[in-house]
Coordinates of C-alpha atoms and ligand atoms in Angstrom, one line a residue:
M213 CA 54.3 -28.2 -115.5
A214 CA 56.4 -31.2 -116.3
A215 CA 59.5 -29.5 -117.7
S216 CA 58.6 -25.8 -118.0
T217 CA 61.2 -23.3 -116.8
P218 CA 60.4 -21.0 -113.9
A219 CA 61.0 -18.0 -116.1
L220 CA 58.3 -19.1 -118.6
H221 CA 55.9 -19.8 -115.7
E222 CA 56.6 -16.3 -114.3
A223 CA 56.1 -14.8 -117.8
L224 CA 52.7 -16.6 -118.1
L225 CA 51.7 -15.5 -114.6
H226 CA 52.6 -11.9 -115.5
A227 CA 50.7 -12.1 -118.8
A228 CA 47.6 -13.4 -117.0
S229 CA 47.7 -10.7 -114.3
S230 CA 47.9 -7.9 -116.9
L231 CA 45.2 -9.5 -119.1
R232 CA 42.8 -9.8 -116.2
T233 CA 42.4 -6.0 -116.2
Q234 CA 41.4 -6.0 -119.9
R235 CA 38.3 -6.8 -121.8
V236 CA 38.1 -9.3 -124.6
E237 CA 36.0 -7.1 -126.8
E238 CA 38.7 -4.4 -126.5
L239 CA 41.3 -6.9 -127.6
F240 CA 39.3 -7.3 -130.8
D241 CA 39.6 -3.5 -131.3
S242 CA 43.4 -3.5 -130.6
T243 CA 44.4 -6.5 -132.7
S244 CA 43.2 -6.3 -136.3
E245 CA 42.1 -9.7 -137.8
R246 CA 41.9 -11.2 -134.3
A247 CA 38.8 -13.1 -135.4
T248 CA 40.6 -14.8 -138.3
R249 CA 44.0 -15.2 -136.7
Y250 CA 43.0 -16.8 -133.4
R251 CA 41.7 -19.9 -135.1
C252 CA 42.8 -23.2 -136.5
S253 CA 41.1 -25.7 -138.7
A254 CA 41.4 -29.4 -139.4
A255 CA 39.2 -32.2 -140.8
G256 CA 36.0 -30.3 -140.9
L257 CA 36.5 -28.5 -137.5
T258 CA 37.5 -24.9 -136.8
L259 CA 38.6 -23.9 -133.4
D260 CA 38.0 -20.2 -132.9
F261 CA 39.7 -19.0 -129.7
S262 CA 39.5 -15.3 -130.3
K263 CA 37.1 -14.9 -127.4
H264 CA 39.6 -16.0 -124.8
L265 CA 41.3 -13.5 -122.5
L266 CA 44.5 -13.9 -124.5
D267 CA 46.8 -11.7 -126.5
D268 CA 49.7 -12.3 -128.9
S269 CA 52.3 -12.2 -126.2
A270 CA 50.5 -14.7 -124.0
W271 CA 49.8 -16.9 -127.0
Q272 CA 53.5 -16.9 -127.9
R273 CA 54.5 -17.9 -124.3
L274 CA 52.0 -20.8 -124.6
L275 CA 53.6 -21.9 -127.8
E276 CA 57.0 -21.7 -126.1
L277 CA 55.5 -24.0 -123.5
A278 CA 54.5 -26.5 -126.2
D279 CA 58.0 -26.3 -127.4
I280 CA 59.7 -26.8 -124.0
E281 CA 57.4 -29.6 -123.2
S282 CA 58.1 -31.2 -126.6
L283 CA 54.4 -31.7 -127.4
P284 CA 55.1 -32.6 -131.1
E285 CA 57.6 -35.2 -130.0
A286 CA 55.2 -36.5 -127.4
F287 CA 52.6 -37.0 -130.2
S288 CA 55.2 -38.9 -132.3
A289 CA 55.8 -41.1 -129.3
L290 CA 52.1 -41.8 -129.0
V291 CA 51.4 -42.7 -132.6
G292 CA 54.8 -44.4 -133.0
G293 CA 53.9 -46.9 -130.2
E294 CA 56.4 -46.0 -127.5
L295 CA 55.7 -47.3 -124.0
I296 CA 54.0 -44.0 -123.0
N297 CA 51.6 -45.8 -120.6
R298 CA 54.5 -46.0 -118.1
S299 CA 52.7 -47.4 -115.1
E300 CA 51.4 -50.3 -117.1
Q301 CA 54.5 -50.5 -119.5
R302 CA 52.4 -50.3 -122.7
P303 CA 52.0 -48.2 -125.7
A304 CA 48.6 -46.4 -126.2
L305 CA 47.9 -47.1 -129.9
H306 CA 44.3 -46.1 -130.4
T307 CA 45.4 -44.1 -133.4
L308 CA 46.5 -47.2 -135.1
L309 CA 42.9 -48.5 -135.0
R310 CA 41.8 -45.8 -137.4
G311 CA 44.6 -46.4 -139.9
T312 CA 47.4 -44.1 -138.5
A313 CA 50.5 -46.2 -139.0
S314 CA 52.8 -47.0 -136.1
S315 CA 56.4 -47.1 -137.1
Q316 CA 57.2 -49.5 -134.3
H317 CA 54.3 -52.0 -134.4
P318 CA 53.4 -53.0 -138.0
E319 CA 52.1 -56.3 -136.6
K320 CA 49.6 -54.6 -134.5
S321 CA 48.2 -52.8 -137.5
Q322 CA 47.8 -56.1 -139.2
E323 CA 45.9 -57.5 -136.2
A324 CA 43.7 -54.5 -136.1
Q325 CA 43.0 -54.7 -139.8
A326 CA 42.2 -58.4 -139.5
T327 CA 39.7 -57.7 -136.7
L328 CA 38.1 -55.0 -138.8
T329 CA 37.7 -57.4 -141.7
R330 CA 36.1 -60.0 -139.4
M331 CA 33.8 -57.3 -137.9
Q332 CA 32.7 -56.2 -141.4
D333 CA 32.0 -59.8 -142.4
L334 CA 29.8 -60.4 -139.4
V335 CA 28.0 -57.0 -139.7
Q336 CA 27.3 -57.7 -143.4
A337 CA 26.1 -61.3 -142.6
I338 CA 23.7 -59.9 -140.1
H339 CA 22.4 -57.1 -142.3
S340 CA 21.9 -59.4 -145.3
G341 CA 20.0 -61.9 -143.1
Q342 CA 22.6 -64.6 -143.7
S343 CA 23.2 -64.7 -139.9
T344 CA 19.9 -64.8 -138.0
G345 CA 18.7 -65.6 -134.5
C346 CA 18.1 -69.1 -133.4
T347 CA 14.5 -69.2 -134.7
G348 CA 15.7 -68.1 -138.1
K349 CA 14.4 -64.5 -137.8
R350 CA 16.5 -61.5 -138.9
F351 CA 17.9 -59.3 -136.2
T352 CA 16.2 -56.0 -135.7
D353 CA 17.9 -54.9 -132.5
V354 CA 21.3 -54.9 -130.9
I355 CA 22.0 -54.2 -127.2
N356 CA 25.5 -53.1 -126.2
L357 CA 26.2 -54.2 -122.6
G358 CA 29.2 -52.3 -121.4
I359 CA 30.2 -49.4 -119.1
G360 CA 32.6 -46.5 -119.2
G361 CA 34.8 -46.8 -122.3
S362 CA 32.8 -49.9 -123.4
D363 CA 29.6 -47.8 -123.6
L364 CA 30.1 -44.1 -123.8
G365 CA 31.8 -43.9 -127.2
P366 CA 29.4 -46.2 -129.1
R367 CA 26.4 -44.6 -127.3
L368 CA 27.6 -41.1 -128.4
A369 CA 28.3 -42.0 -132.0
Y370 CA 25.2 -44.0 -132.5
D371 CA 22.9 -41.3 -131.1
A372 CA 24.7 -38.6 -133.1
L373 CA 24.6 -40.4 -136.4
K374 CA 21.4 -42.4 -136.4
G375 CA 19.3 -41.6 -139.3
F376 CA 22.2 -42.0 -141.9
D377 CA 21.1 -45.6 -142.3
A378 CA 19.7 -47.7 -139.6
P379 CA 19.5 -51.4 -140.6
V380 CA 19.3 -52.4 -136.9
Q381 CA 18.2 -50.4 -133.9
A382 CA 21.0 -50.1 -131.3
H383 CA 20.4 -49.8 -127.5
F384 CA 22.9 -49.2 -124.7
V385 CA 22.7 -50.6 -121.2
A386 CA 25.4 -49.7 -118.7
N387 CA 24.0 -49.5 -115.2
I388 CA 23.9 -52.5 -112.8
D389 CA 20.5 -51.2 -111.7
P390 CA 18.2 -53.8 -113.2
E391 CA 15.9 -51.1 -114.3
D392 CA 18.3 -50.1 -117.0
L393 CA 18.2 -53.5 -118.7
D394 CA 14.6 -54.2 -117.9
R395 CA 13.4 -51.0 -119.5
T396 CA 15.4 -51.7 -122.6
L397 CA 14.3 -55.3 -122.9
A398 CA 10.6 -54.6 -122.4
P399 CA 9.7 -53.6 -126.0
L400 CA 12.2 -56.0 -127.6
N401 CA 11.8 -59.5 -129.0
P402 CA 14.4 -62.0 -127.9
E403 CA 14.1 -63.9 -131.2
T404 CA 15.4 -60.8 -133.1
T405 CA 17.8 -59.3 -130.6
L406 CA 21.5 -59.5 -130.6
V407 CA 23.5 -58.8 -127.4
V408 CA 27.1 -57.5 -127.5
I409 CA 29.0 -58.1 -124.2
C410 CA 31.5 -55.4 -124.4
S411 CA 34.2 -55.4 -121.7
K412 CA 37.9 -55.0 -122.1
S413 CA 38.6 -56.9 -118.9
F414 CA 35.6 -59.2 -119.0
S415 CA 35.4 -58.8 -115.3
T416 CA 33.4 -55.6 -114.8
E417 CA 30.6 -56.4 -112.4
E418 CA 27.9 -54.2 -114.1
T419 CA 28.5 -55.7 -117.5
L420 CA 28.7 -59.3 -116.4
S421 CA 25.6 -58.9 -114.3
N422 CA 23.6 -57.5 -117.2
A423 CA 25.0 -60.1 -119.6
K424 CA 23.8 -62.9 -117.3
R425 CA 20.3 -61.4 -117.1
A426 CA 20.2 -60.7 -120.8
S427 CA 21.2 -64.3 -121.5
E428 CA 18.4 -65.6 -119.3
W429 CA 16.0 -63.4 -121.2
L430 CA 17.2 -64.7 -124.5
R431 CA 17.0 -68.3 -123.3
S432 CA 13.3 -67.7 -122.3
A433 CA 12.4 -67.5 -125.9
A434 CA 14.6 -70.2 -127.3
Q435 CA 13.8 -73.9 -127.8
P436 CA 15.8 -76.2 -125.5
G437 CA 19.3 -76.9 -126.9
E438 CA 19.2 -74.0 -129.3
A439 CA 22.5 -72.2 -129.7
L440 CA 22.1 -68.9 -127.9
G441 CA 25.6 -68.0 -129.0
R442 CA 23.9 -66.9 -132.3
H443 CA 22.5 -64.0 -130.3
L444 CA 25.7 -63.0 -128.6
I445 CA 28.9 -61.1 -129.5
A446 CA 31.8 -60.5 -127.2
V447 CA 34.4 -57.8 -127.4
T448 CA 37.3 -58.2 -125.0
T449 CA 41.0 -58.8 -124.3
Q450 CA 39.9 -62.0 -122.5
V451 CA 38.7 -64.0 -125.6
E452 CA 39.0 -67.3 -123.8
Q453 CA 36.6 -66.2 -121.0
A454 CA 34.1 -65.1 -123.6
G455 CA 34.3 -68.6 -124.9
E456 CA 33.0 -69.9 -121.6
W457 CA 29.7 -68.0 -122.4
H458 CA 29.4 -70.3 -125.4
I459 CA 30.0 -67.5 -127.8
P460 CA 31.3 -68.9 -131.0
P461 CA 34.9 -67.8 -131.8
E462 CA 33.8 -66.0 -135.0
R463 CA 31.7 -63.8 -132.7
C464 CA 34.5 -63.0 -130.2
F465 CA 36.4 -59.9 -131.2
P466 CA 39.7 -59.1 -129.5
L467 CA 40.7 -55.9 -127.9
W468 CA 44.3 -55.3 -126.9
D469 CA 46.0 -54.0 -123.7
W470 CA 47.5 -51.3 -125.9
V471 CA 44.1 -49.7 -126.3
G472 CA 42.7 -47.8 -123.3
G473 CA 39.0 -48.4 -122.6
R474 CA 38.1 -44.7 -123.1
Y475 CA 40.0 -44.6 -126.3
S476 CA 38.5 -47.8 -127.7
V477 CA 35.5 -46.6 -129.8
W478 CA 37.5 -47.2 -132.9
S479 CA 38.0 -50.9 -132.1
A480 CA 35.4 -53.7 -132.1
V481 CA 33.9 -51.8 -129.1
G482 CA 32.3 -49.8 -131.9
I483 CA 30.6 -52.9 -133.4
S484 CA 27.1 -51.7 -132.3
I485 CA 27.7 -48.5 -134.3
A486 CA 28.4 -50.6 -137.4
L487 CA 25.5 -52.8 -136.7
G488 CA 23.2 -49.9 -136.1
L489 CA 24.3 -47.6 -138.8
G490 CA 26.1 -49.6 -141.4
W491 CA 29.7 -50.5 -142.1
S492 CA 30.4 -47.5 -144.2
T493 CA 29.3 -45.1 -141.5
F494 CA 31.7 -46.7 -139.0
Q495 CA 34.5 -46.5 -141.6
R496 CA 33.8 -42.8 -142.2
L497 CA 34.0 -42.2 -138.4
L498 CA 37.4 -43.8 -138.4
E499 CA 38.5 -41.8 -141.4
G500 CA 37.6 -38.5 -139.8
A501 CA 39.7 -39.5 -136.7
R502 CA 42.6 -40.5 -139.0
R503 CA 42.5 -37.1 -140.7
L504 CA 42.7 -35.4 -137.4
D505 CA 45.7 -37.6 -136.4
E506 CA 47.4 -36.6 -139.7
H507 CA 46.7 -32.9 -138.9
T508 CA 48.1 -33.3 -135.4
A509 CA 51.2 -35.0 -136.6
T510 CA 52.0 -32.6 -139.4
T511 CA 51.0 -29.2 -138.2
L512 CA 53.1 -26.7 -136.3
P513 CA 51.9 -25.9 -132.8
D514 CA 50.6 -22.4 -133.7
A515 CA 48.0 -24.0 -136.1
N516 CA 47.6 -27.4 -134.4
L517 CA 44.0 -27.7 -133.3
P518 CA 44.2 -30.2 -130.4
M519 CA 47.4 -28.7 -129.2
A520 CA 45.8 -25.3 -129.1
M521 CA 42.9 -26.8 -127.1
A522 CA 45.3 -28.1 -124.6
L523 CA 47.3 -24.9 -124.3
L524 CA 44.1 -22.9 -123.8
E525 CA 43.0 -25.2 -121.1
I526 CA 46.4 -24.8 -119.3
W527 CA 46.0 -21.1 -119.7
Q528 CA 42.5 -21.0 -118.3
T529 CA 43.0 -23.4 -115.4
H530 CA 46.6 -22.6 -114.3
Y531 CA 46.8 -18.9 -115.1
L532 CA 43.3 -17.5 -115.1
G533 CA 41.8 -19.6 -112.3
A534 CA 39.1 -21.7 -114.1
N535 CA 38.4 -24.9 -112.3
T536 CA 35.6 -26.2 -114.4
H537 CA 35.2 -26.6 -118.2
V538 CA 31.7 -26.6 -119.7
V539 CA 31.0 -28.2 -123.0
L540 CA 27.9 -26.8 -124.8
P541 CA 27.1 -28.6 -128.0
Y542 CA 24.4 -26.7 -129.9
A543 CA 23.2 -30.0 -131.5
Q544 CA 20.8 -32.5 -130.0
K545 CA 22.8 -35.1 -131.9
L546 CA 25.7 -34.4 -129.6
A547 CA 23.7 -34.7 -126.4
H548 CA 26.0 -37.5 -125.2
L549 CA 29.2 -35.7 -125.9
P550 CA 29.6 -34.2 -122.3
D551 CA 29.2 -37.7 -120.8
F552 CA 31.8 -39.1 -123.1
L553 CA 34.2 -36.3 -122.4
Q554 CA 33.8 -36.6 -118.7
Q555 CA 35.3 -40.1 -118.8
L556 CA 37.9 -39.2 -121.4
T557 CA 39.2 -36.1 -119.6
M558 CA 38.5 -36.8 -115.9
E559 CA 39.4 -40.5 -115.8
S560 CA 42.5 -39.7 -117.9
N561 CA 43.7 -36.6 -116.1
G562 CA 42.1 -36.5 -112.7
K563 CA 45.4 -37.5 -111.0
R564 CA 47.5 -35.9 -108.4
V565 CA 50.8 -37.7 -108.9
S566 CA 53.1 -38.5 -111.7
P567 CA 53.8 -42.1 -112.7
K568 CA 56.9 -41.8 -110.5
G569 CA 54.8 -40.8 -107.5
Q570 CA 55.8 -37.1 -107.6
P571 CA 52.9 -34.8 -106.7
I572 CA 51.9 -32.6 -109.6
E573 CA 52.6 -28.9 -109.2
H574 CA 49.3 -27.6 -110.4
D575 CA 45.6 -28.6 -110.3
S576 CA 44.7 -31.7 -112.3
A577 CA 42.1 -31.7 -115.1
P578 CA 39.1 -29.3 -114.5
V579 CA 35.7 -30.7 -113.8
L580 CA 34.0 -31.2 -117.1
W581 CA 30.3 -30.8 -117.5
G582 CA 27.7 -29.5 -119.9
S583 CA 24.7 -30.4 -122.0
A584 CA 23.1 -29.8 -125.4
G585 CA 22.0 -26.2 -126.0
T586 CA 19.5 -24.6 -125.6
I587 CA 18.3 -26.6 -122.6
G588 CA 21.0 -25.4 -120.2
Q589 CA 20.1 -21.8 -121.0
H590 CA 17.0 -22.3 -118.9
S591 CA 18.9 -23.8 -116.1
Y592 CA 22.6 -23.3 -115.3
Y593 CA 23.5 -20.5 -117.7
Q594 CA 22.5 -18.1 -115.0
L595 CA 25.6 -19.2 -113.1
L596 CA 27.7 -18.8 -116.2
H597 CA 26.6 -15.2 -116.8
Q598 CA 26.4 -13.9 -113.2
G599 CA 27.9 -16.5 -110.8
T600 CA 31.2 -16.0 -109.0
R601 CA 32.8 -19.2 -110.3
S602 CA 35.4 -19.1 -112.9
F603 CA 35.1 -21.5 -115.9
S604 CA 36.1 -22.0 -119.5
A605 CA 33.8 -23.3 -122.2
D606 CA 33.6 -24.9 -125.6
I607 CA 30.5 -23.9 -127.6
I608 CA 30.2 -26.4 -130.4
I609 CA 28.2 -25.3 -133.5
P610 CA 27.5 -27.5 -136.5
L611 CA 27.3 -25.2 -139.5
R612 CA 25.2 -27.5 -141.8
S613 CA 22.6 -28.3 -139.2
G614 CA 20.7 -31.0 -141.0
K615 CA 17.3 -31.2 -142.4
G616 CA 14.0 -30.0 -141.1
D617 CA 12.5 -26.7 -140.0
I618 CA 15.0 -24.0 -141.1
K619 CA 13.4 -21.4 -138.7
A620 CA 14.1 -23.7 -135.7
R621 CA 17.6 -24.4 -136.9
R622 CA 18.3 -20.7 -137.4
A623 CA 17.0 -20.1 -133.9
L624 CA 19.3 -22.7 -132.5
A625 CA 22.3 -21.1 -134.2
A626 CA 21.2 -17.7 -133.1
H627 CA 21.1 -18.8 -129.5
A628 CA 24.6 -20.4 -129.8
L629 CA 26.1 -17.2 -131.2
A630 CA 24.1 -15.0 -128.8
Q631 CA 25.4 -16.9 -125.8
S632 CA 28.9 -16.7 -127.0
R633 CA 28.6 -12.9 -127.4
A634 CA 26.8 -12.5 -124.1
L635 CA 29.5 -14.4 -122.3
M636 CA 32.1 -12.1 -123.8
V637 CA 30.4 -8.7 -123.5
G638 CA 28.2 -9.1 -120.5
R639 CA 26.2 -6.1 -119.5
S640 CA 28.0 -3.0 -118.2
A641 CA 27.1 -1.0 -115.1
E642 CA 25.8 1.8 -117.3
D643 CA 23.5 -0.5 -119.3
A644 CA 22.4 -2.1 -116.1
R645 CA 21.5 1.3 -114.6
A646 CA 19.5 2.2 -117.7
L647 CA 17.7 -1.1 -117.6
G648 CA 17.0 -0.7 -113.9
A649 CA 15.7 2.8 -114.4
Q650 CA 13.2 1.5 -117.0
R651 CA 11.9 -0.9 -114.3
G652 CA 11.9 1.7 -111.6
F653 CA 15.0 0.4 -109.7
D654 CA 17.5 2.7 -108.0
E655 CA 21.2 2.7 -108.8
T656 CA 22.1 0.1 -106.2
T657 CA 19.4 -2.4 -106.9
S658 CA 20.0 -2.0 -110.6
R659 CA 23.3 -3.8 -110.0
Q660 CA 21.4 -7.1 -110.3
F661 CA 21.3 -6.5 -114.0
E662 CA 25.1 -6.3 -114.4
L663 CA 26.9 -9.2 -116.1
P664 CA 30.6 -9.2 -115.9
G665 CA 31.2 -10.8 -119.3
N666 CA 34.8 -11.5 -120.2
R667 CA 34.1 -15.2 -119.9
S668 CA 36.7 -17.0 -122.0
H669 CA 35.5 -19.7 -124.3
S670 CA 36.2 -21.3 -127.6
L671 CA 33.8 -21.8 -130.5
I672 CA 34.2 -25.1 -132.2
L673 CA 32.6 -24.9 -135.6
M674 CA 31.9 -28.3 -137.2
S675 CA 31.0 -28.5 -140.9
E676 CA 28.2 -30.8 -139.9
V677 CA 27.5 -33.7 -137.6
S678 CA 28.7 -36.2 -140.2
P679 CA 30.6 -39.4 -139.3
E680 CA 33.9 -37.8 -140.5
C681 CA 33.4 -34.6 -138.4
L682 CA 32.4 -36.6 -135.3
G683 CA 35.4 -38.9 -135.7
A684 CA 37.6 -35.8 -136.0
L685 CA 35.9 -34.1 -133.0
I686 CA 36.4 -37.1 -130.7
A687 CA 40.0 -37.5 -131.9
A688 CA 40.7 -33.8 -131.2
Y689 CA 39.5 -34.2 -127.6
E690 CA 41.5 -37.4 -127.3
H691 CA 44.7 -35.6 -128.3
K692 CA 43.9 -32.5 -126.3
T693 CA 43.6 -34.8 -123.3
Y694 CA 46.9 -36.5 -124.1
F695 CA 48.7 -33.1 -124.5
L696 CA 47.3 -31.9 -121.2
A697 CA 48.6 -35.1 -119.5
V698 CA 52.1 -34.4 -121.0
L699 CA 51.9 -30.8 -119.7
L700 CA 50.8 -31.9 -116.3
G701 CA 53.3 -34.7 -116.1
I702 CA 50.8 -37.5 -115.5
N703 CA 49.9 -40.8 -117.2
P704 CA 46.4 -40.4 -118.9
F705 CA 46.1 -44.1 -119.6
D706 CA 45.7 -45.7 -116.2
Q707 CA 42.9 -45.2 -113.6
W708 CA 44.0 -46.5 -110.2
G709 CA 41.6 -44.2 -108.4
V710 CA 38.6 -46.2 -109.4
E711 CA 39.7 -49.4 -107.8
L712 CA 39.1 -48.6 -104.1
G713 CA 35.3 -48.2 -104.6
K714 CA 35.1 -51.6 -106.3
E715 CA 36.9 -53.2 -103.4
I716 CA 34.7 -51.7 -100.8
A717 CA 31.6 -52.5 -102.8
G718 CA 32.6 -56.2 -102.4
Q719 CA 32.7 -55.8 -98.6
I720 CA 29.3 -54.0 -98.5
R721 CA 27.6 -56.5 -100.8
E722 CA 28.4 -59.1 -98.2
L723 CA 27.0 -56.9 -95.5
L724 CA 23.8 -56.3 -97.4
A725 CA 23.4 -60.0 -98.1
S726 CA 24.1 -61.4 -94.6
G727 CA 24.1 -58.5 -92.3
K728 CA 27.8 -59.2 -91.5
S729 CA 31.0 -58.1 -92.9
E730 CA 34.6 -59.2 -92.1
A731 CA 35.7 -55.7 -93.0
E732 CA 35.8 -52.9 -90.5
L733 CA 33.1 -50.5 -91.6
D734 CA 32.1 -47.2 -90.1
P735 CA 28.8 -46.8 -88.1
A736 CA 27.1 -44.6 -90.8
T737 CA 27.7 -47.2 -93.5
I738 CA 26.5 -50.0 -91.2
A739 CA 23.3 -48.0 -90.3
A740 CA 22.5 -47.3 -94.0
A741 CA 23.1 -50.9 -94.9
S742 CA 20.8 -52.2 -92.3
A743 CA 18.1 -49.6 -93.4
W744 CA 18.5 -51.1 -96.9
R745 CA 18.2 -54.7 -95.6
E746 CA 15.1 -53.8 -93.6
A747 CA 13.5 -52.1 -96.7
N748 CA 14.2 -55.2 -98.8
A749 CA 13.4 -57.8 -96.1
D750 CA 10.6 -59.4 -98.2
Ligands
F6P55 O1 36.5 -48.9 -113.7 C1 36.8 -48.0 -114.7 C2 36.9 -48.8 -116.0 O2 38.0 -49.7 -115.9 C3 37.1 -47.8 -117.2 O3 38.3 -47.4 -117.3 C4 36.6 -48.7 -118.3 O4 36.3 -48.0 -119.4 C5 35.4 -49.3 -117.6 O5 35.7 -49.5 -116.3 C6 34.9 -50.6 -118.2 O6 35.9 -51.6 -118.2 P1 35.7 -52.9 -119.1 O7 35.7 -52.5 -120.5 O8 37.0 -53.7 -118.7 O9 34.5 -53.6 -118.7

């Protein structure tokens, strides 16, 4: 850990080794009120961590860790606007985009506010029909072209919240595989479709390739000389380059280098949410995140929700041996949450050295995965219940689960709670023997019915999948990710690891086009490239 003392580390190791011999359900017996004490709440979310293999003494040690590593001060540095993105010498001020004031950068708040006002004006002009496509028809659809942070956040929020109001249908295209765009365009009418080119750098190959193809599609329906710019919106730090695409200045929205791509859903990157669901829904999303910021800034570590999430992850990964973290939202509306969190957590904290180049002492972020319940129950939950791999989990349950069939919604909640309990209690050897006997198995073969249980996990109860609660949930994971980076001693706001693949793709593109490459490539790559060339010779 960045600054933790060897004594504290030893104490945590000791706590973990003694807890490993205990059962979580017995901890419930020994600590009265465990279910109500091991929880914290904020902004419509409750984190219940009573089902972790954790006791009061270990929890106190983790709180000491938060203190030694100055997590509250680190949060003040984030929202205050200090240069915490050290490798790039920038602040990381995504909190400011949702109205959390930065003491050091009032001018940035003004810029963000001015951009929000411009976004609102354009969104309202489009919804009212004042701004139309070039043949005068109202817009019915918007396609967000972006990837990574310029795609996953808006995709998650739109899919989670659609149905609140849907003045325009939103679509999301990220993959450079032409299939992604072609399938999206097929049912759409270019006369009534808006395209948002969403790229912080305005140099991402996937997005520019899709933008070029989408512009050609738009042009196919326009009269010569018509201003296609009426169908385009750009969101980028490179506003001048966007101008080269003939996008009128009032449709170019700035991003800033002080907002990381994967933290940017609160900026104009979220314009497709506002276009798809209405301005007030977008504002409510921001408000939920702001409330979570306020909670994080003003709450002591023992009741601080994202801090607890980070401490629990350190506990699970560094002391109890978990190397993956599974996120199980029991809400179809949150189906895209694991994808979003993969980028947020693994692009942020999948790093092996500190900004000063020092190797980190422990493992980096765990692999994050998951999917909306109950689908996984019929697939990978077998491994969760009986596999040999160690993991931690978040089971997310919206309490007010929306409208529609109450029986089905009750069944969904029952499955969520049942899985949580099954992960904790497992099935004892005795119960396995009894079950085996009923089926005619002997004692040895009955062992296949044993489930170890004791699988640590959190329940995250959300009041409902409302814009506010979703904003708070995303912000909670953002802050958890940041606190973990502080604990690990790494910079969560850069991503140097993704550059090499882009560089080599350039060399291989040349090989696929001409059969030659100036770069020295290995024989297996050359063979696969020539197989591809042969298959695409016509
Ligand atoms: O290559 C990784 C990455 O830079 C992500 O960090 C980012 O969210 C994504 O690509 C898209 O980048 P841009 O918004 O600049 O197109």
